[in-house]
Amino acid sequence: MLFKDLTLTDAAPATRITRIRRAIAQPQAERAASATQCRFRANHWHSTAASRALFRRVSVKLGDNIIPKVVSRQGVDRLGNDFYRDLGDDTGGILTGLFNIWYAAEVFSSSLLQTDIFCLKKAGDRTNPMNYRPLALLNSDYKIFSRILAIRTSGHLHRLIHTNQSGFVPGRLLHDTVDLYSAAKAMVISDPK
């Protein structure tokens, strides 16, 4: 395989712009890692826990931390942010019970699969269908549950996703992937065999 042993250090000496990018990226990565750890601690996350802990029972505290932040628009259930904010103490326990029952039974409510899809007009001619974009309004319970799973899995993404994949992994930057691509391109140009 041509690029099997290729790393960021296999390229020609770093240019000035590359050194500047890395100097900027390193503190950003450190801040992102620090912020992620703070979020985990705030939600009683333990990064050393086994992967089965990702799907442990949902706790009321974790649900209470997430409910006011997640639900922005009303979905199929017509329950918006105000409902969960005003009745958070009551709904947190109910949702926790539901999520745990669904998880234990390995069956989720069919309402989690429902969505309302609308077309929002972008700029341009109203008669052109390409000037509209779809918008899916999801069930509020689904958004809360998916947020819980996203928080739990985010601490393990760096081990599950390949090191060259930068998107959706906290602490990884696109600049490193671009630098790796530039190094691979330079190697191919210098040795076309």
PDB file of C-alpha atoms in Angstrom:
ATOM      1  CA  MET A   1       0.000   0.000   0.000  1.00  0.00           C
ATOM      2  CA  LEU A   2       1.449   3.330  -1.070  1.00  0.00           C
ATOM      3  CA  PHE A   3       0.462   5.459   1.957  1.00  0.00           C
ATOM      4  CA  LYS A   4       0.640   2.804   4.657  1.00  0.00           C
ATOM      5  CA  ASP A   5       3.471   4.406   6.617  1.00  0.00           C
ATOM      6  CA  LEU A   6       2.738   8.025   5.745  1.00  0.00           C
ATOM      7  CA  THR A   7       2.431  10.387   8.687  1.00  0.00           C
ATOM      8  CA  LEU A   8       2.452  14.136   9.089  1.00  0.00           C
ATOM      9  CA  THR A   9       6.212  14.055   9.719  1.00  0.00           C
ATOM     10  CA  ASP A  10       6.968  12.330   6.378  1.00  0.00           C
ATOM     11  CA  ALA A  11       6.540  15.564   4.456  1.00  0.00           C
ATOM     12  CA  ALA A  12       9.165  18.076   3.518  1.00  0.00           C
ATOM     13  CA  PRO A  13      10.164  20.424   6.341  1.00  0.00           C
ATOM     14  CA  ALA A  14       7.208  22.448   7.543  1.00  0.00           C
ATOM     15  CA  THR A  15       6.631  25.732   5.822  1.00  0.00           C
ATOM     16  CA  ARG A  16       6.069  28.909   7.751  1.00  0.00           C
ATOM     17  CA  ILE A  17       2.299  28.750   7.222  1.00  0.00           C
ATOM     18  CA  THR A  18       2.215  25.120   8.417  1.00  0.00           C
ATOM     19  CA  ARG A  19       4.097  26.031  11.587  1.00  0.00           C
ATOM     20  CA  ILE A  20       1.699  28.922  12.171  1.00  0.00           C
ATOM     21  CA  ARG A  21      -1.322  26.660  11.651  1.00  0.00           C
ATOM     22  CA  ARG A  22       0.026  24.119  14.106  1.00  0.00           C
ATOM     23  CA  ALA A  23       0.872  26.829  16.641  1.00  0.00           C
ATOM     24  CA  ILE A  24      -2.713  28.056  16.403  1.00  0.00           C
ATOM     25  CA  ALA A  25      -4.245  24.578  16.357  1.00  0.00           C
ATOM     26  CA  GLN A  26      -2.481  23.199  19.426  1.00  0.00           C
ATOM     27  CA  PRO A  27      -3.990  25.624  21.991  1.00  0.00           C
ATOM     28  CA  GLN A  28      -7.380  25.237  20.308  1.00  0.00           C
ATOM     29  CA  ALA A  29      -7.147  21.461  20.626  1.00  0.00           C
ATOM     30  CA  GLU A  30      -6.093  21.761  24.263  1.00  0.00           C
ATOM     31  CA  ARG A  31      -9.004  24.116  25.008  1.00  0.00           C
ATOM     32  CA  ALA A  32     -11.424  21.785  23.229  1.00  0.00           C
ATOM     33  CA  ALA A  33     -10.154  18.793  25.202  1.00  0.00           C
ATOM     34  CA  SER A  34     -10.396  20.767  28.443  1.00  0.00           C
ATOM     35  CA  ALA A  35     -13.939  21.917  27.654  1.00  0.00           C
ATOM     36  CA  THR A  36     -14.949  18.355  26.792  1.00  0.00           C
ATOM     37  CA  GLN A  37     -13.574  17.082  30.093  1.00  0.00           C
ATOM     38  CA  CYS A  38     -15.480  19.815  31.955  1.00  0.00           C
ATOM     39  CA  ARG A  39     -18.703  18.784  30.227  1.00  0.00           C
ATOM     40  CA  PHE A  40     -18.082  15.155  31.108  1.00  0.00           C
ATOM     41  CA  ARG A  41     -17.415  16.015  34.758  1.00  0.00           C
ATOM     42  CA  ALA A  42     -20.550  18.179  34.888  1.00  0.00           C
ATOM     43  CA  ASN A  43     -22.608  15.223  33.704  1.00  0.00           C
ATOM     44  CA  HIS A  44     -20.836  12.754  36.011  1.00  0.00           C
ATOM     45  CA  TRP A  45     -19.026  11.204  33.066  1.00  0.00           C
ATOM     46  CA  HIS A  46     -16.024   9.010  33.812  1.00  0.00           C
ATOM     47  CA  SER A  47     -13.787   8.694  30.766  1.00  0.00           C
ATOM     48  CA  THR A  48     -12.174   5.511  32.114  1.00  0.00           C
ATOM     49  CA  ALA A  49     -15.466   3.619  32.277  1.00  0.00           C
ATOM     50  CA  ALA A  50     -16.003   0.617  30.019  1.00  0.00           C
ATOM     51  CA  SER A  51     -17.767   1.118  26.722  1.00  0.00           C
ATOM     52  CA  ARG A  52     -20.852  -0.665  28.038  1.00  0.00           C
ATOM     53  CA  ALA A  53     -21.270   2.327  30.349  1.00  0.00           C
ATOM     54  CA  LEU A  54     -22.134   4.370  27.266  1.00  0.00           C
ATOM     55  CA  PHE A  55     -25.550   2.800  27.300  1.00  0.00           C
ATOM     56  CA  ARG A  56     -26.034   2.521  31.033  1.00  0.00           C
ATOM     57  CA  ARG A  57     -29.328   3.517  32.516  1.00  0.00           C
ATOM     58  CA  VAL A  58     -30.302   7.136  31.990  1.00  0.00           C
ATOM     59  CA  SER A  59     -30.119   9.157  35.184  1.00  0.00           C
ATOM     60  CA  VAL A  60     -32.434  11.982  36.142  1.00  0.00           C
ATOM     61  CA  LYS A  61     -29.482  14.317  36.641  1.00  0.00           C
ATOM     62  CA  LEU A  62     -28.205  13.767  33.116  1.00  0.00           C
ATOM     63  CA  GLY A  63     -31.697  14.292  31.738  1.00  0.00           C
ATOM     64  CA  ASP A  64     -32.179  17.453  33.780  1.00  0.00           C
ATOM     65  CA  ASN A  65     -28.949  18.913  32.426  1.00  0.00           C
ATOM     66  CA  ILE A  66     -29.931  18.254  28.837  1.00  0.00           C
ATOM     67  CA  ILE A  67     -33.653  18.964  28.558  1.00  0.00           C
ATOM     68  CA  PRO A  68     -33.549  22.794  28.548  1.00  0.00           C
ATOM     69  CA  LYS A  69     -30.721  22.894  25.996  1.00  0.00           C
ATOM     70  CA  VAL A  70     -31.951  20.467  23.350  1.00  0.00           C
ATOM     71  CA  VAL A  71     -35.535  21.131  22.398  1.00  0.00           C
ATOM     72  CA  SER A  72     -35.614  24.222  20.208  1.00  0.00           C
ATOM     73  CA  ARG A  73     -38.613  23.664  17.919  1.00  0.00           C
ATOM     74  CA  GLN A  74     -41.814  21.723  18.294  1.00  0.00           C
ATOM     75  CA  GLY A  75     -41.782  18.377  16.563  1.00  0.00           C
ATOM     76  CA  VAL A  76     -44.482  15.815  15.864  1.00  0.00           C
ATOM     77  CA  ASP A  77     -45.367  15.715  19.561  1.00  0.00           C
ATOM     78  CA  ARG A  78     -45.952  19.519  19.597  1.00  0.00           C
ATOM     79  CA  LEU A  79     -44.009  19.805  22.857  1.00  0.00           C
ATOM     80  CA  GLY A  80     -41.573  22.686  22.650  1.00  0.00           C
ATOM     81  CA  ASN A  81     -38.834  24.137  24.783  1.00  0.00           C
ATOM     82  CA  ASP A  82     -41.281  25.904  27.107  1.00  0.00           C
ATOM     83  CA  PHE A  83     -42.981  22.646  28.076  1.00  0.00           C
ATOM     84  CA  TYR A  84     -39.732  20.981  29.096  1.00  0.00           C
ATOM     85  CA  ARG A  85     -38.364  24.107  30.753  1.00  0.00           C
ATOM     86  CA  ASP A  86     -41.502  24.818  32.792  1.00  0.00           C
ATOM     87  CA  LEU A  87     -42.152  21.199  33.761  1.00  0.00           C
ATOM     88  CA  GLY A  88     -38.532  19.994  33.843  1.00  0.00           C
ATOM     89  CA  ASP A  89     -38.747  18.617  37.374  1.00  0.00           C
ATOM     90  CA  ASP A  90     -41.743  16.450  36.500  1.00  0.00           C
ATOM     91  CA  THR A  91     -40.763  15.464  32.961  1.00  0.00           C
ATOM     92  CA  GLY A  92     -37.193  14.519  33.902  1.00  0.00           C
ATOM     93  CA  GLY A  93     -38.341  11.582  36.004  1.00  0.00           C
ATOM     94  CA  ILE A  94     -40.920  10.483  33.449  1.00  0.00           C
ATOM     95  CA  LEU A  95     -38.445  10.604  30.563  1.00  0.00           C
ATOM     96  CA  THR A  96     -35.826   8.808  32.624  1.00  0.00           C
ATOM     97  CA  GLY A  97     -38.276   5.991  33.314  1.00  0.00           C
ATOM     98  CA  LEU A  98     -39.332   5.785  29.668  1.00  0.00           C
ATOM     99  CA  PHE A  99     -35.771   5.757  28.353  1.00  0.00           C
ATOM    100  CA  ASN A 100     -34.778   3.009  30.788  1.00  0.00           C
ATOM    101  CA  ILE A 101     -37.846   0.878  29.961  1.00  0.00           C
ATOM    102  CA  TRP A 102     -37.208   1.278  26.234  1.00  0.00           C
ATOM    103  CA  TYR A 103     -33.544   0.420  26.644  1.00  0.00           C
ATOM    104  CA  ALA A 104     -34.214  -2.660  28.778  1.00  0.00           C
ATOM    105  CA  ALA A 105     -36.854  -3.942  26.334  1.00  0.00           C
ATOM    106  CA  GLU A 106     -34.653  -3.070  23.329  1.00  0.00           C
ATOM    107  CA  VAL A 107     -37.742  -1.568  21.708  1.00  0.00           C
ATOM    108  CA  PHE A 108     -38.337   2.140  21.292  1.00  0.00           C
ATOM    109  CA  SER A 109     -41.589   3.959  20.775  1.00  0.00           C
ATOM    110  CA  SER A 110     -42.721   4.327  17.177  1.00  0.00           C
ATOM    111  CA  SER A 111     -43.235   8.032  17.862  1.00  0.00           C
ATOM    112  CA  LEU A 112     -39.452   8.422  17.935  1.00  0.00           C
ATOM    113  CA  LEU A 113     -39.417   7.543  14.233  1.00  0.00           C
ATOM    114  CA  GLN A 114     -41.971  10.165  13.224  1.00  0.00           C
ATOM    115  CA  THR A 115     -41.075  13.566  11.835  1.00  0.00           C
ATOM    116  CA  ASP A 116     -42.738  16.505  10.128  1.00  0.00           C
ATOM    117  CA  ILE A 117     -40.923  17.645   6.993  1.00  0.00           C
ATOM    118  CA  PHE A 118     -41.416  21.146   5.634  1.00  0.00           C
ATOM    119  CA  CYS A 119     -39.839  23.029   2.762  1.00  0.00           C
ATOM    120  CA  LEU A 120     -38.343  26.417   3.589  1.00  0.00           C
ATOM    121  CA  LYS A 121     -37.820  28.910   0.799  1.00  0.00           C
ATOM    122  CA  LYS A 122     -34.290  30.096   0.194  1.00  0.00           C
ATOM    123  CA  ALA A 123     -33.479  33.048  -2.056  1.00  0.00           C
ATOM    124  CA  GLY A 124     -34.614  33.132  -5.652  1.00  0.00           C
ATOM    125  CA  ASP A 125     -37.643  32.210  -7.719  1.00  0.00           C
ATOM    126  CA  ARG A 126     -40.542  30.669  -5.773  1.00  0.00           C
ATOM    127  CA  THR A 127     -41.479  28.426  -8.703  1.00  0.00           C
ATOM    128  CA  ASN A 128     -38.071  26.708  -8.779  1.00  0.00           C
ATOM    129  CA  PRO A 129     -38.084  23.662  -6.441  1.00  0.00           C
ATOM    130  CA  MET A 130     -34.298  23.955  -6.022  1.00  0.00           C
ATOM    131  CA  ASN A 131     -34.836  27.196  -4.082  1.00  0.00           C
ATOM    132  CA  TYR A 132     -36.327  25.301  -1.155  1.00  0.00           C
ATOM    133  CA  ARG A 133     -34.600  23.275   1.521  1.00  0.00           C
ATOM    134  CA  PRO A 134     -36.200  20.529   3.599  1.00  0.00           C
ATOM    135  CA  LEU A 135     -36.566  20.934   7.337  1.00  0.00           C
ATOM    136  CA  ALA A 136     -37.395  17.952   9.542  1.00  0.00           C
ATOM    137  CA  LEU A 137     -39.014  18.613  12.907  1.00  0.00           C
ATOM    138  CA  LEU A 138     -38.202  15.661  15.150  1.00  0.00           C
ATOM    139  CA  ASN A 139     -39.974  14.405  18.238  1.00  0.00           C
ATOM    140  CA  SER A 140     -38.688  16.241  21.339  1.00  0.00           C
ATOM    141  CA  ASP A 141     -38.130  13.002  23.267  1.00  0.00           C
ATOM    142  CA  TYR A 142     -35.993  11.714  20.402  1.00  0.00           C
ATOM    143  CA  LYS A 143     -33.857  14.867  20.471  1.00  0.00           C
ATOM    144  CA  ILE A 144     -33.300  14.527  24.210  1.00  0.00           C
ATOM    145  CA  PHE A 145     -32.416  10.826  23.998  1.00  0.00           C
ATOM    146  CA  SER A 146     -30.072  11.332  21.044  1.00  0.00           C
ATOM    147  CA  ARG A 147     -28.356  14.160  22.944  1.00  0.00           C
ATOM    148  CA  ILE A 148     -27.778  11.830  25.904  1.00  0.00           C
ATOM    149  CA  LEU A 149     -26.207   9.221  23.608  1.00  0.00           C
ATOM    150  CA  ALA A 150     -24.140  11.870  21.814  1.00  0.00           C
ATOM    151  CA  ILE A 151     -22.669  13.097  25.094  1.00  0.00           C
ATOM    152  CA  ARG A 152     -21.869   9.560  26.189  1.00  0.00           C
ATOM    153  CA  THR A 153     -20.238   8.523  22.909  1.00  0.00           C
ATOM    154  CA  SER A 154     -18.265  11.734  22.315  1.00  0.00           C
ATOM    155  CA  GLY A 155     -15.573  10.657  24.765  1.00  0.00           C
ATOM    156  CA  HIS A 156     -14.889   7.498  22.763  1.00  0.00           C
ATOM    157  CA  LEU A 157     -15.058   8.855  19.220  1.00  0.00           C
ATOM    158  CA  HIS A 158     -11.315   9.462  18.989  1.00  0.00           C
ATOM    159  CA  ARG A 159     -10.748   5.698  19.400  1.00  0.00           C
ATOM    160  CA  LEU A 160     -13.546   4.588  17.080  1.00  0.00           C
ATOM    161  CA  ILE A 161     -13.032   6.981  14.166  1.00  0.00           C
ATOM    162  CA  HIS A 162      -9.877   6.824  12.038  1.00  0.00           C
ATOM    163  CA  THR A 163      -7.214   9.389  12.922  1.00  0.00           C
ATOM    164  CA  ASN A 164      -7.470  11.029   9.492  1.00  0.00           C
ATOM    165  CA  GLN A 165     -11.173  11.776   9.990  1.00  0.00           C
ATOM    166  CA  SER A 166     -11.446  15.261  11.470  1.00  0.00           C
ATOM    167  CA  GLY A 167     -15.167  15.992  11.426  1.00  0.00           C
ATOM    168  CA  PHE A 168     -17.350  15.366  14.470  1.00  0.00           C
ATOM    169  CA  VAL A 169     -14.447  14.388  16.726  1.00  0.00           C
ATOM    170  CA  PRO A 170     -13.682  16.843  19.543  1.00  0.00           C
ATOM    171  CA  GLY A 171     -10.111  18.108  19.471  1.00  0.00           C
ATOM    172  CA  ARG A 172      -9.365  17.176  15.852  1.00  0.00           C
ATOM    173  CA  LEU A 173      -8.825  19.857  13.259  1.00  0.00           C
ATOM    174  CA  LEU A 174      -9.206  19.833   9.503  1.00  0.00           C
ATOM    175  CA  HIS A 175      -5.770  21.450   9.162  1.00  0.00           C
ATOM    176  CA  ASP A 176      -4.060  18.182  10.129  1.00  0.00           C
ATOM    177  CA  THR A 177      -5.948  16.276   7.448  1.00  0.00           C
ATOM    178  CA  VAL A 178      -5.098  18.936   4.859  1.00  0.00           C
ATOM    179  CA  ASP A 179      -1.430  18.736   5.891  1.00  0.00           C
ATOM    180  CA  LEU A 180      -1.506  14.944   5.547  1.00  0.00           C
ATOM    181  CA  TYR A 181      -3.053  15.262   2.093  1.00  0.00           C
ATOM    182  CA  SER A 182      -0.389  17.808   1.102  1.00  0.00           C
ATOM    183  CA  ALA A 183       2.344  15.447   2.315  1.00  0.00           C
ATOM    184  CA  ALA A 184       0.844  12.544   0.341  1.00  0.00           C
ATOM    185  CA  LYS A 185       0.569  14.714  -2.751  1.00  0.00           C
ATOM    186  CA  ALA A 186       4.198  15.832  -2.392  1.00  0.00           C
ATOM    187  CA  MET A 187       5.325  12.205  -2.053  1.00  0.00           C
ATOM    188  CA  VAL A 188       3.438  11.154  -5.185  1.00  0.00           C
ATOM    189  CA  ILE A 189       4.832  14.062  -7.194  1.00  0.00           C
ATOM    190  CA  SER A 190       8.412  13.467  -6.031  1.00  0.00           C
ATOM    191  CA  ASP A 191       8.290   9.681  -6.582  1.00  0.00           C
ATOM    192  CA  PRO A 192       5.642   8.823  -9.199  1.00  0.00           C
ATOM    193  CA  LYS A 193       6.435   5.084  -9.140  1.00  0.00           C
TER     194      LYS A 193
END
